């Protein structure tokens, strides 16, 4: 069963534990500037929104890469950057409509979310359940449940 | 690094630097005073609440050593840039701000920022640096204008709030510190595997605890408004009363209720500081139709507040039960960087002077009876801008009451105003206030935890017995948490035994429970020695006469006054101090001071 990261911004508090976990998992340091997931704080609306790669089925980044450095991980379905192949041309960063693949000046390569090989550190670190790792075909299940709960199925008294 | 292994970090380590480098007699606003911004070893790590930083200086309001602590994201960013601490010395010839981008550090001209609010300053700096990820701490107009309780505000609405640390920053012509760090932290963590395990276990303790896992996320510190009022420990109308009839209207519960005007709740969401898994912060929206903001769309967006202390100081302390007006005043405090506790409590004293006929409309510029929301917001606007009677409010209640011949009406200790707990209804807090090294403050030893919530053990709030030991234990433990880089609110769930494994895995220095306990006591005594040398004596460890002679009129504490005069000598004894409040030679030797 393939799984997806599922993000519920309403549960996000802006603690950035996800960014810390991501940088630690992938770079071995606590460094939010190296994180592949970012939390955006819309101060005046009081909204905080975690954002990262959604692993497009037909990934623009993967299609655009001239050296075939971005490949599908058969186990997770993640589009994974192979650093040994990446030449740092950044074409993928232009191709991605969402901005979720980015250049890393220190390494001269790009980076993006790779779902941590199937155990995403961000989801594990999130204290509120704003980031979860769920069945890919049913990312809408929680919303459906919420709406289902609001559906009036009680028999109405006739007037 | 030798000092770091002895004094840990943040409050402990910065206090060590400060007392080594600064003459206790120094005028707080002179160039000879120093101002230290400091992080702890857990700041900028995955430890829960590991986002704190502190400002250590000699306080402008108090003349005592000040250590004001703030959350938000600034402290962690400083760490990510590779800096543990900044020591500001002297005074700039003209307004400047400090720009830090990793190793690139420079003082830059701030002429274009001077006169701007905190909100404007953050925006201008982020735009001019072309980097929205820059974090900023700054002073508003209050800090520029010499308001003696000015704060240093970071990330729009988190503040190193008390004792006038922002006033000291202003006196140095330092408008702001902007920092962007891309180096990260954690490279020096002693045992990463043990650290990850210890921080994870400690997070679970917070999540499983009723206060940190449920109460604080849902209601914030405002969970206390109704609780403290019920206890009869809610200082009301400048401490004339101990219960506020409109407390419910300004409570955490009220922030969740839909307003009749627009059908929306006052509270928009809760919010966390960096790394915090509690998320007690409040983000609220003022009713657009409320008279305070009706033609001011700039105040219609979501903003920080209300926390309990501010809701109390801007509300109950003045007899004001108007949630929207209180939040507007709170936003002004954030916007121009002044402490809502001292501000609100000073307004309360002004309202009492007005009530007694000592101050009039001609003096203040507006009628200011207890309960007047209009007076509160007018005075907040005047204080922010440094206009009219706002200049008098900006002196703080002690100097204001002195000026009008009624010094006893200032409700505070060491010229710093009380926070939101009455010493008659919670006896331990009286001793806490009287002996706090930075003037009246709840965050030096929050015995409310024990006396009200039963954490870690329940004690009777109405008695003085045992409070000397309780206050000492809380003071010492809090000093450790403040030296670690984590938030004191963790102590609703954590004891030192939860913090110790995190610190020991992170830091060199063999941080055992015994060593941590000793550290807490040392920090407390270092601060005390500084204050004694600055001229403070046992006489300054006292409460205003009202709390010792005018009994609580209602509630469980009815008929009680504060037993401070009984507790103080007991406390000195427990501390190993002389009856004059001076650490004995044996105590100094034991602590290696």
PDB file of N, CA, C and O in Angstrom, chain B residues 389-433:
ATOM      1  N   UNK B 389       0.035  62.464  29.493  1.00  0.00           N
ATOM      2  CA  UNK B 389       0.176  61.725  30.743  1.00  0.00           C
ATOM      3  C   UNK B 389       0.857  60.368  30.525  1.00  0.00           C
ATOM      4  O   UNK B 389       1.302  59.736  31.477  1.00  0.00           O
ATOM      5  N   UNK B 390       0.946  59.957  29.268  1.00  0.00           N
ATOM      6  CA  UNK B 390       1.684  58.737  28.949  1.00  0.00           C
ATOM      7  C   UNK B 390       3.121  58.797  29.451  1.00  0.00           C
ATOM      8  O   UNK B 390       3.720  57.774  29.793  1.00  0.00           O
ATOM      9  N   UNK B 391       3.672  60.011  29.488  1.00  0.00           N
ATOM     10  CA  UNK B 391       5.050  60.161  30.001  1.00  0.00           C
ATOM     11  C   UNK B 391       5.114  59.832  31.491  1.00  0.00           C
ATOM     12  O   UNK B 391       6.123  59.313  31.977  1.00  0.00           O
ATOM     13  N   UNK B 392       4.050  60.163  32.221  1.00  0.00           N
ATOM     14  CA  UNK B 392       4.010  59.857  33.665  1.00  0.00           C
ATOM     15  C   UNK B 392       3.784  58.357  33.860  1.00  0.00           C
ATOM     16  O   UNK B 392       4.462  57.718  34.662  1.00  0.00           O
ATOM     17  N   UNK B 393       2.846  57.790  33.110  1.00  0.00           N
ATOM     18  CA  UNK B 393       2.617  56.338  33.187  1.00  0.00           C
ATOM     19  C   UNK B 393       3.917  55.597  32.902  1.00  0.00           C
ATOM     20  O   UNK B 393       4.251  54.602  33.552  1.00  0.00           O
ATOM     21  N   UNK B 394       4.675  56.109  31.941  1.00  0.00           N
ATOM     22  CA  UNK B 394       5.929  55.468  31.533  1.00  0.00           C
ATOM     23  C   UNK B 394       6.994  55.431  32.620  1.00  0.00           C
ATOM     24  O   UNK B 394       8.012  54.753  32.466  1.00  0.00           O
ATOM     25  N   UNK B 395       6.783  56.161  33.702  1.00  0.00           N
ATOM     26  CA  UNK B 395       7.735  56.101  34.818  1.00  0.00           C
ATOM     27  C   UNK B 395       7.528  54.844  35.651  1.00  0.00           C
ATOM     28  O   UNK B 395       8.372  54.494  36.473  1.00  0.00           O
ATOM     29  N   UNK B 396       6.363  54.212  35.477  1.00  0.00           N
ATOM     30  CA  UNK B 396       6.014  53.083  36.336  1.00  0.00           C
ATOM     31  C   UNK B 396       5.298  53.584  37.583  1.00  0.00           C
ATOM     32  O   UNK B 396       5.340  54.773  37.920  1.00  0.00           O
ATOM     33  N   UNK B 397       4.627  52.674  38.282  1.00  0.00           N
ATOM     34  CA  UNK B 397       3.746  53.087  39.381  1.00  0.00           C
ATOM     35  C   UNK B 397       4.520  53.638  40.571  1.00  0.00           C
ATOM     36  O   UNK B 397       4.053  54.560  41.244  1.00  0.00           O
ATOM     37  N   UNK B 398       5.708  53.095  40.852  1.00  0.00           N
ATOM     38  CA  UNK B 398       6.443  53.528  42.046  1.00  0.00           C
ATOM     39  C   UNK B 398       6.816  55.006  41.938  1.00  0.00           C
ATOM     40  O   UNK B 398       6.571  55.800  42.860  1.00  0.00           O
ATOM     41  N   UNK B 399       7.391  55.385  40.806  1.00  0.00           N
ATOM     42  CA  UNK B 399       7.807  56.780  40.634  1.00  0.00           C
ATOM     43  C   UNK B 399       6.593  57.704  40.496  1.00  0.00           C
ATOM     44  O   UNK B 399       6.609  58.832  40.972  1.00  0.00           O
ATOM     45  N   UNK B 400       5.555  57.203  39.842  1.00  0.00           N
ATOM     46  CA  UNK B 400       4.346  58.013  39.681  1.00  0.00           C
ATOM     47  C   UNK B 400       3.693  58.284  41.041  1.00  0.00           C
ATOM     48  O   UNK B 400       3.347  59.434  41.358  1.00  0.00           O
ATOM     49  N   UNK B 401       3.526  57.235  41.834  1.00  0.00           N
ATOM     50  CA  UNK B 401       2.881  57.401  43.134  1.00  0.00           C
ATOM     51  C   UNK B 401       3.729  58.270  44.066  1.00  0.00           C
ATOM     52  O   UNK B 401       3.201  59.051  44.857  1.00  0.00           O
ATOM     53  N   UNK B 402       5.026  58.133  43.960  1.00  0.00           N
ATOM     54  CA  UNK B 402       5.953  58.978  44.727  1.00  0.00           C
ATOM     55  C   UNK B 402       5.745  60.443  44.346  1.00  0.00           C
ATOM     56  O   UNK B 402       5.643  61.333  45.195  1.00  0.00           O
ATOM     57  N   UNK B 403       5.651  60.681  43.041  1.00  0.00           N
ATOM     58  CA  UNK B 403       5.482  62.042  42.509  1.00  0.00           C
ATOM     59  C   UNK B 403       4.213  62.700  43.051  1.00  0.00           C
ATOM     60  O   UNK B 403       4.210  63.901  43.328  1.00  0.00           O
ATOM     61  N   UNK B 404       3.163  61.912  43.233  1.00  0.00           N
ATOM     62  CA  UNK B 404       1.909  62.476  43.716  1.00  0.00           C
ATOM     63  C   UNK B 404       1.720  62.265  45.226  1.00  0.00           C
ATOM     64  O   UNK B 404       0.607  62.371  45.746  1.00  0.00           O
ATOM     65  N   UNK B 405       2.805  61.938  45.895  1.00  0.00           N
ATOM     66  CA  UNK B 405       2.782  61.924  47.358  1.00  0.00           C
ATOM     67  C   UNK B 405       2.132  60.712  48.004  1.00  0.00           C
ATOM     68  O   UNK B 405       1.850  60.726  49.197  1.00  0.00           O
ATOM     69  N   UNK B 406       1.868  59.675  47.224  1.00  0.00           N
ATOM     70  CA  UNK B 406       1.252  58.477  47.804  1.00  0.00           C
ATOM     71  C   UNK B 406       2.019  57.210  47.419  1.00  0.00           C
ATOM     72  O   UNK B 406       1.489  56.308  46.770  1.00  0.00           O
ATOM     73  N   UNK B 407       3.301  57.132  47.831  1.00  0.00           N
ATOM     74  CA  UNK B 407       4.138  56.002  47.392  1.00  0.00           C
ATOM     75  C   UNK B 407       3.562  54.634  47.759  1.00  0.00           C
ATOM     76  O   UNK B 407       3.815  53.644  47.079  1.00  0.00           O
ATOM     77  N   UNK B 408       2.771  54.606  48.839  1.00  0.00           N
ATOM     78  CA  UNK B 408       2.245  53.312  49.293  1.00  0.00           C
ATOM     79  C   UNK B 408       1.208  52.733  48.331  1.00  0.00           C
ATOM     80  O   UNK B 408       0.842  51.566  48.446  1.00  0.00           O
ATOM     81  N   UNK B 409       0.746  53.511  47.378  1.00  0.00           N
ATOM     82  CA  UNK B 409      -0.269  52.999  46.449  1.00  0.00           C
ATOM     83  C   UNK B 409       0.344  52.270  45.249  1.00  0.00           C
ATOM     84  O   UNK B 409      -0.376  51.741  44.402  1.00  0.00           O
ATOM     85  N   UNK B 410       1.648  52.267  45.157  1.00  0.00           N
ATOM     86  CA  UNK B 410       2.293  51.478  44.101  1.00  0.00           C
ATOM     87  C   UNK B 410       2.321  50.023  44.521  1.00  0.00           C
ATOM     88  O   UNK B 410       2.891  49.672  45.555  1.00  0.00           O
ATOM     89  N   UNK B 411       1.704  49.167  43.724  1.00  0.00           N
ATOM     90  CA  UNK B 411       1.604  47.755  44.076  1.00  0.00           C
ATOM     91  C   UNK B 411       2.734  46.976  43.412  1.00  0.00           C
ATOM     92  O   UNK B 411       2.605  46.490  42.279  1.00  0.00           O
ATOM     93  N   UNK B 412       3.849  46.915  44.117  1.00  0.00           N
ATOM     94  CA  UNK B 412       4.985  46.204  43.551  1.00  0.00           C
ATOM     95  C   UNK B 412       6.097  46.032  44.557  1.00  0.00           C
ATOM     96  O   UNK B 412       5.954  46.382  45.735  1.00  0.00           O
ATOM     97  N   UNK B 413       7.195  45.460  44.104  1.00  0.00           N
ATOM     98  CA  UNK B 413       8.391  45.273  44.913  1.00  0.00           C
ATOM     99  C   UNK B 413       9.596  45.705  44.082  1.00  0.00           C
ATOM    100  O   UNK B 413       9.683  45.380  42.895  1.00  0.00           O
ATOM    101  N   UNK B 414      10.489  46.438  44.702  1.00  0.00           N
ATOM    102  CA  UNK B 414      11.689  46.945  44.018  1.00  0.00           C
ATOM    103  C   UNK B 414      11.293  47.729  42.759  1.00  0.00           C
ATOM    104  O   UNK B 414      11.901  47.610  41.698  1.00  0.00           O
ATOM    105  N   UNK B 415      10.229  48.508  42.904  1.00  0.00           N
ATOM    106  CA  UNK B 415       9.707  49.386  41.844  1.00  0.00           C
ATOM    107  C   UNK B 415       9.113  48.628  40.658  1.00  0.00           C
ATOM    108  O   UNK B 415       8.782  49.217  39.641  1.00  0.00           O
ATOM    109  N   UNK B 416       9.016  47.305  40.745  1.00  0.00           N
ATOM    110  CA  UNK B 416       8.378  46.543  39.660  1.00  0.00           C
ATOM    111  C   UNK B 416       7.007  46.041  40.125  1.00  0.00           C
ATOM    112  O   UNK B 416       6.879  45.488  41.215  1.00  0.00           O
ATOM    113  N   UNK B 417       6.019  46.213  39.246  1.00  0.00           N
ATOM    114  CA  UNK B 417       4.641  45.938  39.602  1.00  0.00           C
ATOM    115  C   UNK B 417       4.379  44.435  39.725  1.00  0.00           C
ATOM    116  O   UNK B 417       4.961  43.623  39.008  1.00  0.00           O
ATOM    117  N   UNK B 418       3.412  44.113  40.616  1.00  0.00           N
ATOM    118  CA  UNK B 418       2.998  42.720  40.787  1.00  0.00           C
ATOM    119  C   UNK B 418       2.354  42.185  39.528  1.00  0.00           C
ATOM    120  O   UNK B 418       1.658  42.912  38.829  1.00  0.00           O
ATOM    121  N   UNK B 419       2.491  40.891  39.290  1.00  0.00           N
ATOM    122  CA  UNK B 419       1.633  40.226  38.316  1.00  0.00           C
ATOM    123  C   UNK B 419       0.316  39.781  38.969  1.00  0.00           C
ATOM    124  O   UNK B 419      -0.085  40.342  39.993  1.00  0.00           O
ATOM    125  N   UNK B 420      -0.309  38.749  38.423  1.00  0.00           N
ATOM    126  CA  UNK B 420      -1.742  38.527  38.598  1.00  0.00           C
ATOM    127  C   UNK B 420      -2.178  37.626  39.746  1.00  0.00           C
ATOM    128  O   UNK B 420      -3.148  36.898  39.622  1.00  0.00           O
ATOM    129  N   UNK B 421      -1.429  37.627  40.853  1.00  0.00           N
ATOM    130  CA  UNK B 421      -1.799  36.759  41.970  1.00  0.00           C
ATOM    131  C   UNK B 421      -1.709  37.567  43.251  1.00  0.00           C
ATOM    132  O   UNK B 421      -0.692  38.217  43.500  1.00  0.00           O
ATOM    133  N   UNK B 422      -2.741  37.537  44.065  1.00  0.00           N
ATOM    134  CA  UNK B 422      -2.747  38.342  45.276  1.00  0.00           C
ATOM    135  C   UNK B 422      -2.058  37.602  46.421  1.00  0.00           C
ATOM    136  O   UNK B 422      -2.344  36.434  46.680  1.00  0.00           O
ATOM    137  N   UNK B 423      -1.188  38.315  47.089  1.00  0.00           N
ATOM    138  CA  UNK B 423      -0.370  37.718  48.157  1.00  0.00           C
ATOM    139  C   UNK B 423      -1.171  37.344  49.389  1.00  0.00           C
ATOM    140  O   UNK B 423      -0.659  36.663  50.271  1.00  0.00           O
ATOM    141  N   UNK B 424      -2.398  37.835  49.455  1.00  0.00           N
ATOM    142  CA  UNK B 424      -3.228  37.461  50.602  1.00  0.00           C
ATOM    143  C   UNK B 424      -3.908  36.113  50.369  1.00  0.00           C
ATOM    144  O   UNK B 424      -4.066  35.325  51.296  1.00  0.00           O
ATOM    145  N   UNK B 425      -4.251  35.835  49.129  1.00  0.00           N
ATOM    146  CA  UNK B 425      -4.944  34.585  48.808  1.00  0.00           C
ATOM    147  C   UNK B 425      -3.995  33.458  48.451  1.00  0.00           C
ATOM    148  O   UNK B 425      -4.366  32.281  48.498  1.00  0.00           O
ATOM    149  N   UNK B 426      -2.766  33.795  48.046  1.00  0.00           N
ATOM    150  CA  UNK B 426      -1.739  32.778  47.768  1.00  0.00           C
ATOM    151  C   UNK B 426      -0.475  33.259  48.482  1.00  0.00           C
ATOM    152  O   UNK B 426       0.320  34.021  47.944  1.00  0.00           O
ATOM    153  N   UNK B 427      -0.333  32.792  49.721  1.00  0.00           N
ATOM    154  CA  UNK B 427       0.702  33.343  50.597  1.00  0.00           C
ATOM    155  C   UNK B 427       2.118  33.167  50.037  1.00  0.00           C
ATOM    156  O   UNK B 427       2.967  34.038  50.184  1.00  0.00           O
ATOM    157  N   UNK B 428       2.355  32.054  49.402  1.00  0.00           N
ATOM    158  CA  UNK B 428       3.703  31.804  48.875  1.00  0.00           C
ATOM    159  C   UNK B 428       4.117  32.842  47.850  1.00  0.00           C
ATOM    160  O   UNK B 428       5.304  33.163  47.711  1.00  0.00           O
ATOM    161  N   UNK B 429       3.131  33.378  47.117  1.00  0.00           N
ATOM    162  CA  UNK B 429       3.464  34.365  46.101  1.00  0.00           C
ATOM    163  C   UNK B 429       3.936  35.681  46.726  1.00  0.00           C
ATOM    164  O   UNK B 429       4.710  36.419  46.127  1.00  0.00           O
ATOM    165  N   UNK B 430       3.481  35.964  47.937  1.00  0.00           N
ATOM    166  CA  UNK B 430       3.967  37.162  48.623  1.00  0.00           C
ATOM    167  C   UNK B 430       5.466  37.077  48.866  1.00  0.00           C
ATOM    168  O   UNK B 430       6.214  38.032  48.626  1.00  0.00           O
ATOM    169  N   UNK B 431       5.894  35.899  49.320  1.00  0.00           N
ATOM    170  CA  UNK B 431       7.329  35.702  49.549  1.00  0.00           C
ATOM    171  C   UNK B 431       8.085  35.672  48.217  1.00  0.00           C
ATOM    172  O   UNK B 431       9.198  36.196  48.103  1.00  0.00           O
ATOM    173  N   UNK B 432       7.460  35.062  47.217  1.00  0.00           N
ATOM    174  CA  UNK B 432       8.040  35.047  45.876  1.00  0.00           C
ATOM    175  C   UNK B 432       8.326  36.470  45.379  1.00  0.00           C
ATOM    176  O   UNK B 432       9.418  36.774  44.924  1.00  0.00           O
ATOM    177  N   UNK B 433       7.311  37.319  45.484  1.00  0.00           N
ATOM    178  CA  UNK B 433       7.462  38.705  45.020  1.00  0.00           C
ATOM    179  C   UNK B 433       8.524  39.446  45.817  1.00  0.00           C
ATOM    180  O   UNK B 433       9.384  40.134  45.273  1.00  0.00           O
TER     181      UNK B 433
END
